[in-house]
Short mmCIF file of N, CA and C and ligand atoms in Angstrom, two decimals:
data_model
loop_
_atom_site.label_atom_id
_atom_site.label_comp_id
_atom_site.label_asym_id
_atom_site.label_seq_id
_atom_site.Cartn_x
_atom_site.Cartn_y
_atom_site.Cartn_z
N MET V 9 20.62 66.20 -52.18
CA MET V 9 19.64 65.36 -51.90
C MET V 9 18.89 65.72 -50.66
N SER V 10 17.52 65.56 -50.58
CA SER V 10 16.98 66.03 -49.36
C SER V 10 16.87 64.79 -48.42
N THR V 11 16.80 65.17 -47.10
CA THR V 11 16.73 64.04 -46.05
C THR V 11 15.38 63.97 -45.52
N ALA V 12 14.96 62.69 -45.57
CA ALA V 12 13.60 62.47 -44.94
C ALA V 12 13.58 62.32 -43.45
N ARG V 13 12.83 63.04 -42.81
CA ARG V 13 12.41 62.85 -41.52
C ARG V 13 11.63 61.68 -41.13
N ILE V 14 12.16 60.79 -40.03
CA ILE V 14 11.26 59.64 -39.82
C ILE V 14 11.20 59.48 -38.20
N VAL V 15 10.05 59.18 -37.98
CA VAL V 15 9.69 58.82 -36.56
C VAL V 15 9.53 57.40 -36.53
N VAL V 16 10.22 56.59 -35.58
CA VAL V 16 10.19 55.09 -35.53
C VAL V 16 9.51 54.71 -34.33
N LEU V 17 8.48 53.71 -34.39
CA LEU V 17 7.57 53.41 -33.22
C LEU V 17 8.19 51.91 -32.88
N VAL V 18 8.35 51.66 -31.69
CA VAL V 18 8.88 50.21 -31.13
C VAL V 18 8.04 49.82 -30.06
N SER V 19 8.04 48.43 -29.99
CA SER V 19 7.53 47.84 -28.57
C SER V 19 8.48 46.92 -27.82
N GLY V 20 9.59 46.64 -28.48
CA GLY V 20 10.39 45.56 -28.01
C GLY V 20 11.90 45.76 -28.23
N SER V 21 12.59 44.80 -28.61
CA SER V 21 14.11 44.85 -28.53
C SER V 21 14.68 45.64 -29.65
N GLY V 22 13.87 46.05 -30.66
CA GLY V 22 14.54 47.11 -31.53
C GLY V 22 15.61 46.83 -32.39
N THR V 23 15.73 45.50 -32.89
CA THR V 23 16.78 45.23 -33.63
C THR V 23 16.56 45.91 -35.17
N ASN V 24 15.24 46.01 -35.51
CA ASN V 24 15.03 46.48 -36.78
C ASN V 24 15.44 48.17 -36.68
N LEU V 25 15.05 48.73 -35.59
CA LEU V 25 15.37 50.14 -35.35
C LEU V 25 16.92 50.28 -35.27
N GLN V 26 17.64 49.33 -34.71
CA GLN V 26 19.10 49.47 -34.81
C GLN V 26 19.73 49.47 -36.06
N ALA V 27 19.03 48.66 -36.96
CA ALA V 27 19.55 48.61 -38.46
C ALA V 27 19.36 50.00 -39.10
N LEU V 28 18.23 50.61 -38.77
CA LEU V 28 17.84 51.91 -39.20
C LEU V 28 18.82 53.00 -38.78
N LEU V 29 19.03 52.98 -37.41
CA LEU V 29 19.93 53.82 -36.75
C LEU V 29 21.34 53.68 -37.42
N ASP V 30 21.72 52.51 -37.70
CA ASP V 30 23.12 52.48 -38.31
C ASP V 30 23.26 52.92 -39.65
N ALA V 31 22.08 52.65 -40.43
CA ALA V 31 22.14 53.14 -41.87
C ALA V 31 22.05 54.56 -41.82
N ALA V 32 21.09 55.19 -40.96
CA ALA V 32 20.98 56.59 -41.14
C ALA V 32 22.29 57.44 -40.61
N ASP V 33 23.10 56.72 -39.99
CA ASP V 33 24.52 57.48 -39.65
C ASP V 33 25.21 57.77 -40.94
N ASP V 34 24.85 57.17 -42.02
CA ASP V 34 25.58 57.49 -43.34
C ASP V 34 24.53 58.65 -43.84
N PRO V 35 25.17 59.82 -44.11
CA PRO V 35 24.43 60.94 -44.60
C PRO V 35 23.84 60.63 -45.94
N ASP V 36 24.62 59.87 -46.74
CA ASP V 36 23.99 59.36 -48.00
C ASP V 36 22.80 58.62 -47.98
N TYR V 37 22.57 57.96 -46.98
CA TYR V 37 21.21 57.09 -46.86
C TYR V 37 20.02 58.01 -46.92
N GLY V 38 20.07 59.34 -46.63
CA GLY V 38 18.96 60.20 -46.95
C GLY V 38 17.85 60.08 -45.91
N VAL V 39 18.15 59.61 -44.62
CA VAL V 39 17.13 59.48 -43.59
C VAL V 39 17.66 60.02 -42.28
N ARG V 40 16.79 60.85 -41.68
CA ARG V 40 17.15 61.21 -40.29
C ARG V 40 16.10 60.77 -39.24
N ILE V 41 16.54 59.92 -38.33
CA ILE V 41 15.45 59.52 -37.47
C ILE V 41 15.26 60.70 -36.36
N VAL V 42 14.24 61.40 -36.22
CA VAL V 42 14.04 62.45 -35.62
C VAL V 42 13.50 62.14 -34.09
N ALA V 43 12.80 60.97 -33.95
CA ALA V 43 12.16 60.54 -32.60
C ALA V 43 12.08 59.07 -32.76
N VAL V 44 11.87 58.55 -31.56
CA VAL V 44 11.48 57.09 -31.37
C VAL V 44 10.40 57.10 -30.30
N GLY V 45 9.27 56.53 -30.69
CA GLY V 45 8.05 56.37 -29.74
C GLY V 45 7.77 55.01 -29.43
N ALA V 46 7.07 54.85 -28.33
CA ALA V 46 6.82 53.36 -27.80
C ALA V 46 5.52 53.26 -27.15
N ASP V 47 5.06 52.14 -26.85
CA ASP V 47 3.69 51.99 -26.21
C ASP V 47 4.06 51.29 -24.83
N ARG V 48 5.14 51.22 -24.48
CA ARG V 48 5.65 50.65 -23.26
C ARG V 48 7.09 51.32 -22.64
N ASP V 49 7.26 51.19 -21.39
CA ASP V 49 8.48 51.62 -20.94
C ASP V 49 9.60 50.58 -20.73
N GLU V 50 10.76 51.00 -20.65
CA GLU V 50 11.90 50.10 -20.30
C GLU V 50 11.93 49.13 -21.34
N ILE V 51 12.00 49.36 -22.55
CA ILE V 51 12.28 48.40 -23.57
C ILE V 51 13.70 48.72 -24.20
N GLU V 52 14.21 47.81 -24.67
CA GLU V 52 15.49 47.90 -25.36
C GLU V 52 15.59 48.72 -26.50
N GLY V 53 14.23 48.96 -27.41
CA GLY V 53 14.19 49.77 -28.33
C GLY V 53 14.49 51.24 -27.96
N LEU V 54 13.78 51.53 -26.90
CA LEU V 54 14.03 52.96 -26.31
C LEU V 54 15.44 53.16 -25.90
N ALA V 55 16.08 52.20 -25.30
CA ALA V 55 17.50 52.34 -24.93
C ALA V 55 18.46 52.49 -25.94
N ARG V 56 18.03 51.87 -27.07
CA ARG V 56 18.98 51.93 -28.33
C ARG V 56 18.84 53.51 -28.76
N ALA V 57 17.56 54.00 -28.88
CA ALA V 57 17.45 55.41 -29.24
C ALA V 57 18.09 56.39 -28.33
N GLU V 58 17.88 56.20 -27.00
CA GLU V 58 18.82 57.08 -26.20
C GLU V 58 20.24 56.97 -26.32
N ARG V 59 20.83 55.72 -26.52
CA ARG V 59 22.12 55.65 -26.63
C ARG V 59 22.60 56.44 -27.98
N HIS V 60 21.85 56.64 -28.88
CA HIS V 60 22.08 57.33 -30.10
C HIS V 60 21.71 58.85 -29.92
N GLY V 61 21.27 59.24 -28.88
CA GLY V 61 20.92 60.84 -28.70
C GLY V 61 19.70 61.03 -29.34
N ILE V 62 18.67 60.22 -29.54
CA ILE V 62 17.50 60.61 -30.27
C ILE V 62 16.40 60.68 -29.24
N PRO V 63 15.55 61.80 -29.43
CA PRO V 63 14.57 61.97 -28.31
C PRO V 63 13.47 60.79 -28.33
N THR V 64 12.90 60.34 -27.30
CA THR V 64 12.17 59.32 -27.17
C THR V 64 10.70 59.69 -26.50
N PHE V 65 9.71 58.97 -26.74
CA PHE V 65 8.45 59.21 -26.02
C PHE V 65 7.75 57.97 -25.74
N THR V 66 6.80 57.75 -24.73
CA THR V 66 6.20 56.70 -24.48
C THR V 66 4.76 56.99 -24.01
N ARG V 67 3.75 56.39 -24.63
CA ARG V 67 2.46 56.66 -24.38
C ARG V 67 1.73 55.10 -24.30
N ARG V 68 1.28 54.74 -23.02
CA ARG V 68 0.75 53.50 -22.81
C ARG V 68 -0.76 53.52 -23.00
N VAL V 69 -1.25 52.53 -23.82
CA VAL V 69 -2.67 52.50 -23.95
C VAL V 69 -3.70 52.57 -22.67
N SER V 70 -2.98 51.70 -21.76
CA SER V 70 -3.71 51.65 -20.33
C SER V 70 -3.81 52.94 -19.65
N ASP V 71 -3.09 54.04 -19.96
CA ASP V 71 -3.20 55.21 -19.19
C ASP V 71 -4.17 56.22 -19.94
N PHE V 72 -4.89 55.57 -20.93
CA PHE V 72 -6.01 56.43 -21.52
C PHE V 72 -7.39 55.72 -21.29
N GLU V 73 -8.48 56.76 -21.31
CA GLU V 73 -9.84 56.03 -20.94
C GLU V 73 -10.32 55.22 -22.30
N THR V 74 -9.94 55.80 -23.44
CA THR V 74 -10.34 55.20 -24.64
C THR V 74 -9.08 54.94 -25.64
N ARG V 75 -9.25 54.00 -26.49
CA ARG V 75 -8.28 53.75 -27.59
C ARG V 75 -8.11 55.22 -28.46
N GLU V 76 -9.21 55.64 -28.65
CA GLU V 76 -9.18 56.77 -29.53
C GLU V 76 -8.26 57.94 -28.76
N GLY V 77 -8.30 57.86 -27.43
CA GLY V 77 -7.62 59.12 -26.64
C GLY V 77 -6.11 58.71 -26.80
N TRP V 78 -5.77 57.42 -26.76
CA TRP V 78 -4.26 57.17 -26.89
C TRP V 78 -3.88 57.34 -28.37
N ASP V 79 -4.73 57.04 -29.45
CA ASP V 79 -4.38 57.32 -30.82
C ASP V 79 -4.13 58.84 -30.92
N ASN V 80 -5.12 59.54 -30.45
CA ASN V 80 -4.92 61.14 -30.69
C ASN V 80 -3.67 61.68 -30.03
N ALA V 81 -3.26 60.97 -28.68
CA ALA V 81 -2.09 61.40 -28.13
C ALA V 81 -0.77 61.09 -28.98
N MET V 82 -0.70 59.89 -29.52
CA MET V 82 0.19 59.38 -30.37
C MET V 82 0.42 60.43 -31.52
N ALA V 83 -0.81 60.61 -32.17
CA ALA V 83 -0.73 61.48 -33.25
C ALA V 83 -0.16 62.91 -33.05
N THR V 84 -0.49 63.36 -31.79
CA THR V 84 -0.04 64.81 -31.40
C THR V 84 1.49 64.76 -31.21
N LEU V 85 1.88 63.77 -30.38
CA LEU V 85 3.40 63.77 -30.08
C LEU V 85 4.21 63.45 -31.36
N VAL V 86 3.80 62.62 -32.28
CA VAL V 86 4.52 62.28 -33.70
C VAL V 86 4.59 63.56 -34.30
N SER V 87 3.29 64.44 -34.36
CA SER V 87 3.26 65.66 -35.26
C SER V 87 4.35 66.67 -34.79
N TRP V 88 4.68 66.59 -33.46
CA TRP V 88 5.50 67.59 -33.09
C TRP V 88 7.00 67.59 -33.79
N PHE V 89 7.19 66.20 -34.24
CA PHE V 89 8.53 66.05 -34.92
C PHE V 89 8.64 66.16 -36.35
N GLU V 90 7.37 66.51 -37.02
CA GLU V 90 7.29 66.82 -38.34
C GLU V 90 7.82 65.91 -39.18
N PRO V 91 7.37 64.44 -38.95
CA PRO V 91 7.98 63.56 -39.94
C PRO V 91 7.53 63.38 -41.41
N ASP V 92 8.23 63.06 -42.33
CA ASP V 92 7.78 62.76 -43.55
C ASP V 92 7.32 61.43 -43.75
N LEU V 93 7.65 60.59 -42.77
CA LEU V 93 7.12 59.14 -42.68
C LEU V 93 7.32 58.53 -41.26
N VAL V 94 6.32 57.74 -40.96
CA VAL V 94 6.37 57.07 -39.67
C VAL V 94 6.77 55.62 -40.08
N VAL V 95 7.81 54.87 -39.22
CA VAL V 95 8.01 53.45 -39.55
C VAL V 95 7.82 52.68 -38.33
N CYS V 96 6.84 51.65 -38.17
CA CYS V 96 6.77 50.66 -37.10
C CYS V 96 7.81 49.61 -37.12
N ALA V 97 8.67 49.59 -36.05
CA ALA V 97 9.67 48.65 -36.27
C ALA V 97 9.51 47.69 -35.00
N GLY V 98 8.70 46.70 -35.17
CA GLY V 98 8.15 45.80 -34.19
C GLY V 98 7.31 46.42 -33.20
N PHE V 99 6.47 47.36 -33.73
CA PHE V 99 5.49 48.16 -32.78
C PHE V 99 4.14 47.27 -32.89
N MET V 100 3.73 46.85 -31.62
CA MET V 100 2.78 45.69 -31.60
C MET V 100 1.41 46.23 -31.31
N LYS V 101 1.14 47.52 -31.68
CA LYS V 101 -0.31 48.04 -31.39
C LYS V 101 -0.77 48.46 -32.81
N LEU V 102 -2.22 48.38 -32.91
CA LEU V 102 -2.67 48.84 -34.21
C LEU V 102 -2.84 50.35 -34.02
N LEU V 103 -2.52 51.07 -34.97
CA LEU V 103 -2.72 52.55 -34.99
C LEU V 103 -4.16 52.84 -35.61
N GLY V 104 -4.89 53.88 -35.18
CA GLY V 104 -6.11 54.14 -35.58
C GLY V 104 -6.23 55.07 -36.89
N GLN V 105 -7.48 55.28 -37.28
CA GLN V 105 -7.69 55.99 -38.57
C GLN V 105 -7.13 57.39 -38.43
N GLU V 106 -7.33 57.95 -37.16
CA GLU V 106 -6.97 59.27 -37.04
C GLU V 106 -5.57 59.51 -37.30
N PHE V 107 -4.58 58.58 -36.68
CA PHE V 107 -3.30 58.66 -36.78
C PHE V 107 -2.94 58.40 -38.29
N LEU V 108 -3.52 57.31 -38.80
CA LEU V 108 -3.05 57.17 -40.27
C LEU V 108 -3.46 57.93 -41.30
N ASP V 109 -4.48 58.89 -41.01
CA ASP V 109 -4.93 60.02 -41.94
C ASP V 109 -3.80 61.10 -41.94
N GLN V 110 -2.96 61.08 -40.87
CA GLN V 110 -2.07 62.23 -40.69
C GLN V 110 -0.69 61.82 -41.19
N PHE V 111 -0.41 60.59 -41.07
CA PHE V 111 0.98 60.28 -41.51
C PHE V 111 1.12 58.87 -42.37
N VAL V 112 1.94 59.05 -43.44
CA VAL V 112 2.08 57.84 -44.20
C VAL V 112 3.01 56.92 -43.30
N THR V 113 2.52 55.72 -43.03
CA THR V 113 3.16 54.89 -42.03
C THR V 113 3.40 53.34 -42.48
N LEU V 114 4.73 53.06 -42.36
CA LEU V 114 5.34 51.72 -42.92
C LEU V 114 5.26 50.72 -41.87
N ASN V 115 5.09 49.37 -42.00
CA ASN V 115 5.28 48.58 -40.98
C ASN V 115 6.02 47.25 -41.64
N THR V 116 6.71 46.38 -40.86
CA THR V 116 7.06 45.09 -41.33
C THR V 116 6.28 44.07 -40.72
N HIS V 117 6.23 42.97 -41.35
CA HIS V 117 5.50 41.85 -40.84
C HIS V 117 6.21 40.54 -41.16
N PRO V 118 6.53 39.72 -40.11
CA PRO V 118 7.39 38.63 -40.21
C PRO V 118 6.69 37.46 -40.93
N ALA V 119 5.98 37.59 -42.09
CA ALA V 119 5.59 36.50 -42.99
C ALA V 119 5.29 37.19 -44.36
N LEU V 120 5.00 36.34 -45.23
CA LEU V 120 4.61 36.82 -46.67
C LEU V 120 3.18 37.26 -46.71
N CYS V 121 2.96 38.37 -46.57
CA CYS V 121 1.46 38.89 -46.64
C CYS V 121 0.92 38.59 -47.92
N PRO V 122 -0.32 38.19 -48.15
CA PRO V 122 -1.38 38.19 -47.05
C PRO V 122 -1.34 37.12 -46.19
N SER V 123 -0.42 36.16 -46.30
CA SER V 123 -0.35 34.89 -45.36
C SER V 123 -0.05 35.25 -43.97
N PHE V 124 -0.71 34.68 -43.08
CA PHE V 124 -0.32 34.53 -41.59
C PHE V 124 -0.27 36.13 -41.04
N PRO V 125 -1.44 36.80 -41.08
CA PRO V 125 -1.25 38.15 -40.50
C PRO V 125 -1.47 38.13 -38.87
N GLY V 126 -1.18 38.95 -38.31
CA GLY V 126 -1.46 39.10 -36.78
C GLY V 126 -0.10 38.98 -36.04
N MET V 127 -0.22 38.76 -34.76
CA MET V 127 0.85 38.79 -33.96
C MET V 127 1.87 37.67 -33.99
N HIS V 128 1.38 36.66 -34.69
CA HIS V 128 2.23 35.30 -34.51
C HIS V 128 2.71 34.80 -35.94
N GLY V 129 3.05 35.70 -36.67
CA GLY V 129 3.37 35.30 -38.10
C GLY V 129 4.35 34.08 -38.24
N PRO V 130 5.35 34.04 -37.47
CA PRO V 130 6.27 32.81 -37.61
C PRO V 130 5.74 31.60 -37.06
N ARG V 131 5.06 31.68 -35.86
CA ARG V 131 4.46 30.52 -35.31
C ARG V 131 3.24 29.90 -36.20
N ASP V 132 2.46 30.85 -36.82
CA ASP V 132 1.63 30.50 -37.64
C ASP V 132 2.07 29.70 -38.90
N ALA V 133 3.19 30.44 -39.54
CA ALA V 133 3.72 29.74 -40.68
C ALA V 133 4.27 28.35 -40.43
N LEU V 134 4.80 28.18 -39.08
CA LEU V 134 5.42 26.77 -38.72
C LEU V 134 4.36 25.89 -38.58
N ASP V 135 3.25 26.28 -37.89
CA ASP V 135 2.09 25.39 -37.73
C ASP V 135 1.43 24.96 -39.00
N TYR V 136 1.43 25.79 -39.98
CA TYR V 136 0.77 25.35 -41.13
C TYR V 136 1.76 24.41 -42.04
N GLY V 137 2.88 24.60 -41.81
CA GLY V 137 3.82 23.70 -42.46
C GLY V 137 4.31 24.14 -43.78
N VAL V 138 4.41 25.49 -44.04
CA VAL V 138 4.85 26.07 -45.20
C VAL V 138 6.45 25.80 -45.18
N LYS V 139 7.06 25.74 -46.49
CA LYS V 139 8.48 25.46 -46.49
C LYS V 139 9.16 26.82 -46.83
N VAL V 140 8.37 27.85 -47.15
CA VAL V 140 9.08 29.19 -47.34
C VAL V 140 8.04 30.11 -46.76
N THR V 141 8.67 30.99 -45.98
CA THR V 141 7.97 32.21 -45.49
C THR V 141 8.84 33.39 -45.66
N GLY V 142 8.83 34.53 -44.87
CA GLY V 142 9.57 35.63 -45.18
C GLY V 142 9.10 36.77 -44.37
N ALA V 143 9.32 37.97 -45.02
CA ALA V 143 9.05 39.31 -44.35
C ALA V 143 8.38 40.27 -45.34
N THR V 144 7.48 41.12 -44.84
CA THR V 144 6.95 42.11 -45.84
C THR V 144 7.00 43.33 -45.18
N LEU V 145 7.45 44.36 -46.22
CA LEU V 145 7.25 45.86 -45.70
C LEU V 145 5.98 46.33 -46.54
N PHE V 146 5.35 47.06 -45.68
CA PHE V 146 3.92 47.38 -46.22
C PHE V 146 3.49 48.84 -45.68
N VAL V 147 2.49 49.39 -46.41
CA VAL V 147 2.00 50.52 -45.99
C VAL V 147 0.77 50.34 -45.14
N VAL V 148 0.83 50.95 -43.85
CA VAL V 148 -0.19 50.50 -42.93
C VAL V 148 -1.59 51.11 -43.36
N ASP V 149 -2.67 50.29 -43.47
CA ASP V 149 -4.13 50.86 -43.52
C ASP V 149 -4.77 50.57 -42.31
N GLY V 150 -6.14 50.51 -42.35
CA GLY V 150 -6.86 50.20 -41.30
C GLY V 150 -6.83 48.75 -40.74
N GLY V 151 -6.37 47.93 -41.56
CA GLY V 151 -6.55 46.53 -41.22
C GLY V 151 -5.23 45.83 -40.62
N VAL V 152 -5.22 44.57 -40.40
CA VAL V 152 -4.11 43.86 -39.68
C VAL V 152 -3.32 43.29 -40.82
N ASP V 153 -2.06 43.88 -41.23
CA ASP V 153 -1.21 43.49 -42.00
C ASP V 153 -1.75 43.54 -43.41
N THR V 154 -2.61 44.50 -43.83
CA THR V 154 -3.34 44.34 -45.08
C THR V 154 -2.87 45.44 -46.11
N GLY V 155 -2.16 46.27 -45.68
CA GLY V 155 -1.84 47.46 -46.65
C GLY V 155 -1.17 47.20 -47.75
N PRO V 156 -0.94 48.10 -48.68
CA PRO V 156 -0.37 47.97 -49.91
C PRO V 156 1.27 47.48 -49.72
N ILE V 157 1.63 46.35 -50.48
CA ILE V 157 3.03 45.87 -50.24
C ILE V 157 4.04 46.49 -50.86
N VAL V 158 5.05 46.93 -50.12
CA VAL V 158 6.29 47.66 -50.75
C VAL V 158 7.33 46.78 -51.23
N ALA V 159 7.60 45.91 -50.44
CA ALA V 159 8.70 44.95 -50.75
C ALA V 159 8.42 43.54 -49.86
N GLN V 160 9.03 42.52 -50.30
CA GLN V 160 9.01 41.25 -49.63
C GLN V 160 10.35 40.42 -49.76
N THR V 161 10.84 39.61 -48.83
CA THR V 161 11.91 38.77 -49.11
C THR V 161 11.46 37.41 -48.50
N THR V 162 12.10 36.43 -49.11
CA THR V 162 11.73 34.95 -48.63
C THR V 162 12.82 34.48 -47.68
N VAL V 163 12.28 33.48 -46.75
CA VAL V 163 13.05 32.91 -45.91
C VAL V 163 12.59 31.40 -45.94
N PRO V 164 13.61 30.51 -46.14
CA PRO V 164 13.15 28.95 -46.03
C PRO V 164 12.98 28.52 -44.62
N VAL V 165 11.98 27.61 -44.53
CA VAL V 165 11.66 26.98 -43.19
C VAL V 165 12.51 25.74 -43.09
N GLU V 166 13.40 25.70 -42.15
CA GLU V 166 14.29 24.55 -42.03
C GLU V 166 13.46 23.46 -41.14
N ALA V 167 13.89 22.15 -41.56
CA ALA V 167 13.25 21.08 -40.76
C ALA V 167 13.13 21.06 -39.30
N ASP V 168 14.31 21.61 -38.76
CA ASP V 168 14.52 21.57 -37.22
C ASP V 168 14.15 23.06 -36.68
N ASP V 169 13.45 23.82 -37.48
CA ASP V 169 13.07 25.31 -36.86
C ASP V 169 12.12 25.15 -35.73
N ASP V 170 12.26 25.91 -34.87
CA ASP V 170 11.31 26.28 -33.87
C ASP V 170 10.91 27.71 -34.06
N VAL V 171 9.90 28.26 -33.37
CA VAL V 171 9.54 29.45 -33.55
C VAL V 171 10.49 30.68 -33.36
N GLU V 172 11.38 30.39 -32.41
CA GLU V 172 12.38 31.29 -32.15
C GLU V 172 13.50 31.34 -33.27
N SER V 173 13.99 30.16 -33.75
CA SER V 173 14.92 30.09 -34.66
C SER V 173 14.36 30.62 -36.05
N LEU V 174 13.13 30.32 -36.35
CA LEU V 174 12.61 30.98 -37.62
C LEU V 174 12.52 32.26 -37.61
N HIS V 175 11.95 32.82 -36.44
CA HIS V 175 11.84 34.42 -36.35
C HIS V 175 13.15 35.09 -36.27
N GLU V 176 14.02 34.44 -35.77
CA GLU V 176 15.46 35.12 -35.84
C GLU V 176 16.03 35.29 -37.18
N ARG V 177 15.71 34.03 -37.92
CA ARG V 177 16.29 34.24 -39.40
C ARG V 177 15.38 35.38 -40.17
N ILE V 178 14.06 35.41 -39.84
CA ILE V 178 13.21 36.38 -40.59
C ILE V 178 13.73 37.85 -40.43
N LYS V 179 14.16 37.96 -39.04
CA LYS V 179 14.57 39.36 -38.56
C LYS V 179 15.98 39.79 -39.31
N VAL V 180 16.70 38.63 -39.48
CA VAL V 180 18.07 38.81 -40.26
C VAL V 180 17.64 39.27 -41.51
N ALA V 181 16.66 38.65 -42.21
CA ALA V 181 16.23 38.98 -43.49
C ALA V 181 15.70 40.36 -43.61
N GLU V 182 14.97 40.74 -42.50
CA GLU V 182 14.09 42.16 -42.44
C GLU V 182 15.13 43.26 -42.51
N ARG V 183 16.26 42.97 -41.75
CA ARG V 183 17.40 44.07 -41.59
C ARG V 183 18.21 44.36 -42.82
N THR V 184 18.05 43.22 -43.82
CA THR V 184 19.11 43.61 -44.95
C THR V 184 18.26 44.24 -46.12
C1 LIG J 228 10.04 41.93 -36.48
O1 LIG J 228 10.16 40.68 -36.59
C2 LIG J 228 8.93 42.67 -36.89
O2 LIG J 228 8.52 42.29 -38.27
C3 LIG J 228 7.87 42.07 -35.98
O3 LIG J 228 8.39 42.21 -34.71
C4 LIG J 228 9.71 41.89 -34.82
C5 LIG J 228 10.39 43.13 -34.07
O4 LIG J 228 11.71 42.87 -33.72
N1 LIG J 228 6.58 43.01 -36.02
C6 LIG J 228 5.47 42.59 -35.95
O5 LIG J 228 5.18 41.38 -35.70
C7 LIG J 228 4.38 43.64 -36.19
N2 LIG J 228 2.96 43.03 -36.05
P1 LIG J 228 12.78 43.84 -33.10
O6 LIG J 228 11.90 44.58 -32.10
O7 LIG J 228 13.96 43.21 -32.80
O8 LIG J 228 12.86 45.05 -34.25
#
């Protein structure tokens, strides 16, 4: 069986990355995480990769004159690792077309797409009053959480949920 080379992009605590790191420890999983990239420094996601001995890199949008410049820099760095796939695991920046033309990129969204796109899926689901929400794995296209859906899982909204408790339960579902 061939092993897929994956670059993972993170912006935060990296619990989804941790699930991937743990899964990829099993050779039968068929995935090798070759690098972890971020758009900010000093996040737990990068620390998790470093503890696993995986190369990391950071490029901050604010260090570039244009968004295209940042997107180019990310694409160049990612290309050095020759991935078969890029996986966004809580990566909170939109990638540009130049990047997406070069790499098949997956992302997760903490809601049932096409509902509640954007940065606040759990909050928006709670505000709307839905009784069931969930998580979506999708192929990133040029839009906000609009790409082809690969998989979805449902999560019930409990009467006493707040944004934090609901998002935490969604994150557990995302990792399984
Ligand atoms: C996850 O719930 C993921 O779906 C979400 O951020 C969380 C990251 O958690 N991603 C987005 O909202 C992307 N727009 P983690 O850093 O603990 O893996």
